[in-house]
Coordinates of C-alpha atoms and ligand atoms in Angstrom, one line a residue:
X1 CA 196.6 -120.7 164.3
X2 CA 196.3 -119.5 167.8
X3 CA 192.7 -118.4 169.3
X4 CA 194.2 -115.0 170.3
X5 CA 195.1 -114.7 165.6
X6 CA 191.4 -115.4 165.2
X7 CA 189.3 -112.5 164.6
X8 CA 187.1 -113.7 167.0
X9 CA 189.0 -111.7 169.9
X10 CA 185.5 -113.2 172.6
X11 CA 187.5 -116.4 171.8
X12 CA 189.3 -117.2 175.1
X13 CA 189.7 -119.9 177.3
X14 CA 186.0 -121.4 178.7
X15 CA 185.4 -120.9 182.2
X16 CA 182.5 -122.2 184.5
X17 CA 179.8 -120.0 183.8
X18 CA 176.3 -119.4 186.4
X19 CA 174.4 -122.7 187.1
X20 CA 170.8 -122.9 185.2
X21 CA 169.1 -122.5 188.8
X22 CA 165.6 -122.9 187.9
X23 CA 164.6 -126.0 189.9
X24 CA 161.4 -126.2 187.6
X25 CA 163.2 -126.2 184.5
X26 CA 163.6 -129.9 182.7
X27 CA 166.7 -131.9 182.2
X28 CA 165.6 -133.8 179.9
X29 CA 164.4 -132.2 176.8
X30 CA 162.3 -133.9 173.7
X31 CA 164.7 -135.2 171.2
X32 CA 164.7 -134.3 167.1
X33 CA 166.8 -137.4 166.5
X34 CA 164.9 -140.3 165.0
X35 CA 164.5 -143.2 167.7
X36 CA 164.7 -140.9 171.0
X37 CA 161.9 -139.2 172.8
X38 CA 164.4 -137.4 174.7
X39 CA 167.8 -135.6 175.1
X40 CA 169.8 -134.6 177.6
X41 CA 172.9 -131.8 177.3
X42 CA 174.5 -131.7 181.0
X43 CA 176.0 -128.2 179.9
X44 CA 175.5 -125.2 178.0
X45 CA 177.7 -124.0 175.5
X46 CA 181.1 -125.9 174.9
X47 CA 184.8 -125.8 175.8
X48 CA 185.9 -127.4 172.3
X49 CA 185.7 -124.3 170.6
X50 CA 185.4 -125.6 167.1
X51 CA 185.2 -122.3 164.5
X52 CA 182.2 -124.4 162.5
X53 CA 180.0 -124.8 165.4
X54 CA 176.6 -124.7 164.5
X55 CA 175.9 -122.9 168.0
X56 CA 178.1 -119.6 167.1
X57 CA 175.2 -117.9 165.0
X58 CA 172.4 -118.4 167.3
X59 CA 174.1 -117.3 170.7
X60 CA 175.6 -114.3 171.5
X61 CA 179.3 -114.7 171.8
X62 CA 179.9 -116.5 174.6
X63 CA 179.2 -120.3 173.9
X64 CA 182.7 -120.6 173.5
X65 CA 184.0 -118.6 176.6
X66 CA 181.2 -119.7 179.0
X67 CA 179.9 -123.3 180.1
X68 CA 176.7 -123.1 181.7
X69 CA 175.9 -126.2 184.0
X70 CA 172.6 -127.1 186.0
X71 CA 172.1 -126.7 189.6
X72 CA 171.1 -130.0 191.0
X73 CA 171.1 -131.5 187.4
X74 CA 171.1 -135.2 188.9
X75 CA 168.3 -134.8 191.2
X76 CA 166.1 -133.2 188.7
X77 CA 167.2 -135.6 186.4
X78 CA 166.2 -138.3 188.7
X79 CA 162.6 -136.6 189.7
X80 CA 162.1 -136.8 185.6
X81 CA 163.1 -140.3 184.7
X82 CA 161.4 -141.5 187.8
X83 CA 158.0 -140.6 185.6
X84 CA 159.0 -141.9 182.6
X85 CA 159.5 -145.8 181.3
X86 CA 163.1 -146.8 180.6
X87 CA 164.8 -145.8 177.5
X88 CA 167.9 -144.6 175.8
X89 CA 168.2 -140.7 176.0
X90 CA 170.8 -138.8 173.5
X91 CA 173.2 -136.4 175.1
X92 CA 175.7 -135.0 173.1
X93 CA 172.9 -133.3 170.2
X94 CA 173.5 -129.7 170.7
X95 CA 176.6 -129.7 172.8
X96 CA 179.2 -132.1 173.7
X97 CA 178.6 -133.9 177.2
X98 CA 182.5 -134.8 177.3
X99 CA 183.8 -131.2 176.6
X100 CA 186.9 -130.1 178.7
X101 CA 185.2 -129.3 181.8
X102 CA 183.7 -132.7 182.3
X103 CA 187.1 -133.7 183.6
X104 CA 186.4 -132.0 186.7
X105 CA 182.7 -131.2 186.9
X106 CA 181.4 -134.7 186.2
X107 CA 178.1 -133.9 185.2
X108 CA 177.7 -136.3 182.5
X109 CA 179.3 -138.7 184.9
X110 CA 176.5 -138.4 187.5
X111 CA 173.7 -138.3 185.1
X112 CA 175.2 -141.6 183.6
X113 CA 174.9 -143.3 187.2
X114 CA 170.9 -141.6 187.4
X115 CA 170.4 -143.3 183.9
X116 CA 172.1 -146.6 184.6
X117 CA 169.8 -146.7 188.8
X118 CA 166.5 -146.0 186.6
X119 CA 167.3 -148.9 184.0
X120 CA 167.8 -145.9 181.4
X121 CA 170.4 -146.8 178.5
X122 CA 172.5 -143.4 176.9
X123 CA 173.2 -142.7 173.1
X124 CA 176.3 -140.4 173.7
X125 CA 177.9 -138.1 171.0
X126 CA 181.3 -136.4 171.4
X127 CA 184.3 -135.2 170.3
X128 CA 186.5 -136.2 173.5
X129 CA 188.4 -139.7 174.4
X130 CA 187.3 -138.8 178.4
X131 CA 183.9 -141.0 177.4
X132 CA 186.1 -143.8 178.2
X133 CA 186.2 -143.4 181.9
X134 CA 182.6 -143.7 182.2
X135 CA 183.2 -147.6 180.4
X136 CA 182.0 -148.6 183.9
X137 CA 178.7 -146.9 183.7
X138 CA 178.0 -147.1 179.9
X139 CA 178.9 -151.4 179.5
X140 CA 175.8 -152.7 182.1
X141 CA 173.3 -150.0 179.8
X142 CA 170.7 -152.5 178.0
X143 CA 170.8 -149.8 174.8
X144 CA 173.8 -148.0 174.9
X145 CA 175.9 -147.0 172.1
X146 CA 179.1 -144.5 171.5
X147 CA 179.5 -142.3 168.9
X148 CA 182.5 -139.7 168.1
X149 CA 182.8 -137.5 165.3
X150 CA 185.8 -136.0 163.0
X151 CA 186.4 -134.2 160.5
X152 CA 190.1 -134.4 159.5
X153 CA 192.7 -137.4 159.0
X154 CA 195.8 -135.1 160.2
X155 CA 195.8 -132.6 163.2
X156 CA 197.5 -129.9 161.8
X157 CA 193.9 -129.3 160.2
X158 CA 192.0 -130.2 162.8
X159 CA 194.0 -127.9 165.3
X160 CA 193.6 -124.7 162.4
X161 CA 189.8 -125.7 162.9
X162 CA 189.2 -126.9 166.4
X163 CA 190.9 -124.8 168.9
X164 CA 190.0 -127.6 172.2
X165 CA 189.3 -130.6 171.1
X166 CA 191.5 -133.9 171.8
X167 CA 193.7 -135.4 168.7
X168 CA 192.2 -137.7 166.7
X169 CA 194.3 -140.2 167.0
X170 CA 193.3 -140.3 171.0
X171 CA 189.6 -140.7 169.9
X172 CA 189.7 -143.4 167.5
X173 CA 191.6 -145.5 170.2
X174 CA 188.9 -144.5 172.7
X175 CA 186.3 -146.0 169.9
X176 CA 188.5 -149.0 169.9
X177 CA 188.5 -149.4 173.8
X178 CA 185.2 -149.0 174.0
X179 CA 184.1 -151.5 170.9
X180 CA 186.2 -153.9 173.2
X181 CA 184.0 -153.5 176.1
X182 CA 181.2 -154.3 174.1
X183 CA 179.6 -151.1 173.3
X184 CA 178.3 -150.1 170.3
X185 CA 180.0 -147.7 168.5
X186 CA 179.6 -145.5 165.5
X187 CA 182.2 -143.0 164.0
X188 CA 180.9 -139.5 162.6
X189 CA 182.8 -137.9 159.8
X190 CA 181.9 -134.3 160.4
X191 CA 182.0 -131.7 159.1
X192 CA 183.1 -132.8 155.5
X193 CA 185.2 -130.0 154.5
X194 CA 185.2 -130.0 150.7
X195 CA 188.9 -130.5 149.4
X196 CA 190.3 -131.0 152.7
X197 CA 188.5 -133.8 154.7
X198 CA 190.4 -137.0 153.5
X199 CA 187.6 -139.7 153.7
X200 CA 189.6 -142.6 152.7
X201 CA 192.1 -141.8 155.2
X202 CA 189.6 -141.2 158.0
X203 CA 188.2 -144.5 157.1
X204 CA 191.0 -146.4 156.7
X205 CA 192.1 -145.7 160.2
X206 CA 188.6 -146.0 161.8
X207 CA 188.9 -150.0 160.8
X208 CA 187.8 -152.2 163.3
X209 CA 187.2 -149.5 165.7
X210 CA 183.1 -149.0 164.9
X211 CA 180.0 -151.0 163.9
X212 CA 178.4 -148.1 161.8
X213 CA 180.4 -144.4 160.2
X214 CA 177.9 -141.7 159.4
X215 CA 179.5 -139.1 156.7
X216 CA 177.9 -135.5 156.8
X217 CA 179.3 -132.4 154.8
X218 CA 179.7 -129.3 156.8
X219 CA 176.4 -127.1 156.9
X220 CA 176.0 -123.6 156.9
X221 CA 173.3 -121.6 157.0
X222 CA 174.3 -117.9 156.1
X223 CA 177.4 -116.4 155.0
X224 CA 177.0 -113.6 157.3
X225 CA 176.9 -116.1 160.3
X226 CA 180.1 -116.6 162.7
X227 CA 181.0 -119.8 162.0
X228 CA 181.3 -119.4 157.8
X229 CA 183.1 -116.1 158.7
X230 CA 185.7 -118.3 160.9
X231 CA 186.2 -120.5 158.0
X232 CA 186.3 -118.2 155.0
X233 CA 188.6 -116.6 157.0
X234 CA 191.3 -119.9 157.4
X235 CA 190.9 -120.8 154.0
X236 CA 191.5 -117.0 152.9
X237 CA 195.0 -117.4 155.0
X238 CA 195.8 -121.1 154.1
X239 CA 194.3 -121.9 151.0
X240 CA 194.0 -119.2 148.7
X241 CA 193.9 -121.0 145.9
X242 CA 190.6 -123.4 146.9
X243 CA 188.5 -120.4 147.6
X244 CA 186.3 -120.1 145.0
X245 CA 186.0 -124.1 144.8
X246 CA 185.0 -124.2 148.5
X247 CA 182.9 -122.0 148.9
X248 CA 180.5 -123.2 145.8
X249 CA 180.9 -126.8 147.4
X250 CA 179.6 -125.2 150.7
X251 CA 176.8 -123.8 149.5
X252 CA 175.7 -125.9 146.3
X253 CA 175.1 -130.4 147.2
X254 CA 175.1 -131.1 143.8
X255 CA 178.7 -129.5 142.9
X256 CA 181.0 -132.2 141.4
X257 CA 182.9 -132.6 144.4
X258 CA 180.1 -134.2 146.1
X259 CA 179.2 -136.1 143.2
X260 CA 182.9 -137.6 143.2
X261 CA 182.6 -138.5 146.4
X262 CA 179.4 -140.0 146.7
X263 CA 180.7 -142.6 144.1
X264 CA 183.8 -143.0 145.9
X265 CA 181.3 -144.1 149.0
X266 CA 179.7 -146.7 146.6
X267 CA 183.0 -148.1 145.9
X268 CA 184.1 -148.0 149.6
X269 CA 180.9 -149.5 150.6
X270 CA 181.2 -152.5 148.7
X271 CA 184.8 -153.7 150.4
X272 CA 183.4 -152.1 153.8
X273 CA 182.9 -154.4 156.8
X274 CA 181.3 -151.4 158.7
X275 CA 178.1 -149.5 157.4
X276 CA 178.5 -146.3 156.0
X277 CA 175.6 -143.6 156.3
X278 CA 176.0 -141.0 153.6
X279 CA 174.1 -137.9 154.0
X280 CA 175.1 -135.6 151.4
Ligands
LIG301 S1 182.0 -130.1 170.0 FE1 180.1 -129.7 169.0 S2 179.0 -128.2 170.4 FE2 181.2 -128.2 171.0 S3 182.1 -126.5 169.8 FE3 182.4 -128.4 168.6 S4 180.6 -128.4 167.2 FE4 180.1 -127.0 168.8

């Protein structure tokens, strides 16, 4: 499926939207995630236009078709973590810091060089194989670790559901690499898509790649939001005849499907030599 087939027509190719000018604004943001005080997200809104992002019902339209980037982000960046004691900050939370136009921007790049100057470590979530170019910056980090998420074993599916993101087969290598350099590294299998996410599969081929694989189900919070609509529609197109199954799997944790694989998990734990988080 093409972006331009979606319904979505604001669905276009990201560009480079207005800086975040306010020089009084913080970088670094208080963290939700268990373990870090604080986050970082050296953009705003992201170029991997996946149709389940979480982002697509609370923005208006143009997280997708607009990055938004920080003026100065490594100077204030530096002005904040020159008041703080050294520690590991997330970035990658609410948007990806390796998205598309990190290639040429390089603000994740340069806030990785403030981190590593100020004996700060990163915790870095993404989607993208371009984390390993920044090997140089991440390996000499006291506590830093690597994760990247995915949701499908075969790309065909993953292309139907992420319009931007690299193949998978790109970002397990890049967990590979970067388990070689001596970073820890952890896999996220997300979104679970009920009947089409192949778990097995996706674990199989993450062997030897990661120290740790979290598993979380896709979440939605409305049917009326933007992402679900994105998705009902696919499967409407696609897979007519796993509608009805789907959607109660969505919406319902204790539907069968979950059940099965939640003791498919105990079984795969017990011949795993990686940890596996479950979290549905
Ligand atoms: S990579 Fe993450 S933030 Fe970016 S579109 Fe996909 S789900 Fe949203």
């Amino acid at each position: 499926m093409s972006a331009t087939s979606n319904s979505d027509s604001w669905i276009g190719d990201p560009r480079l939207g207005s800086d975040l000018s306010n020089q009084a604004q913080p970088v670094l943001l208080p963290c939700s995630v268990p373990g870090y005080e604080y986050q970082l997200d050296p953009y705003i809104g992201c170029g991997h236009q996946c149709l389940y992002c979480y982002a697509l019902c609370r923005q208006n339209g143009g997280w997708m078709n607009e990055v938004r980037s920080y003026t100065n982000l490594s100077g204030r960046l530096a002005d904040q973590v020159s008041q703080l004691d050294p520690q590991p900050i997330y970035m990658g939370w609410h948007c990806d810091p390796y998205q598309p136009i990190e290639a040429q921007r390089c603000q994740t790049r340069e806030s990785l060089q403030v981190l590593l100057d100020a004996g700060f470590s990163a915790c870095i979530l993404t989607k993208s194989d371009l984390v390993v170019r920044d090997i140089d910056l991440l390996s000499p980090m006291a506590e830093v670790s690597v994760g990247i998420s995915l949701g499908f074993s075969d790309d065909s599916l993953r292309c139907l559901f992420e319009l931007g993101t690299p193949p998978n087969s790109s970002r397990i290598a890049a967990l590979r690499t970067l388990k070689e350099a001596g970073i820890v590294t952890y896999a996220l299998i997300c979104p679970i898509m009920p009947f089409l996410t192949d778990i097995p599969m996706l674990l199989k081929s993450l062997h030897g790649s990661v120290d740790s694989v979290w598993l979380y189900p896709i979440s939605i919070q409305q049917e009326a939001g933007r992402n679900w609509q994105n998705i009902w529609g696919i499967i409407n197109e696609r897979y007519p005849d796993l509608t009805t199954n789907f959607r109660n799997a969505v919406f319902h944790s204790d539907h069968e499907y979950w059940q099965k694989q939640r003791t498919l998990m105990e079984e795969l734990a017990k011949k795993s030599d990686v940890e596996l988080l479950v979290n549905f």
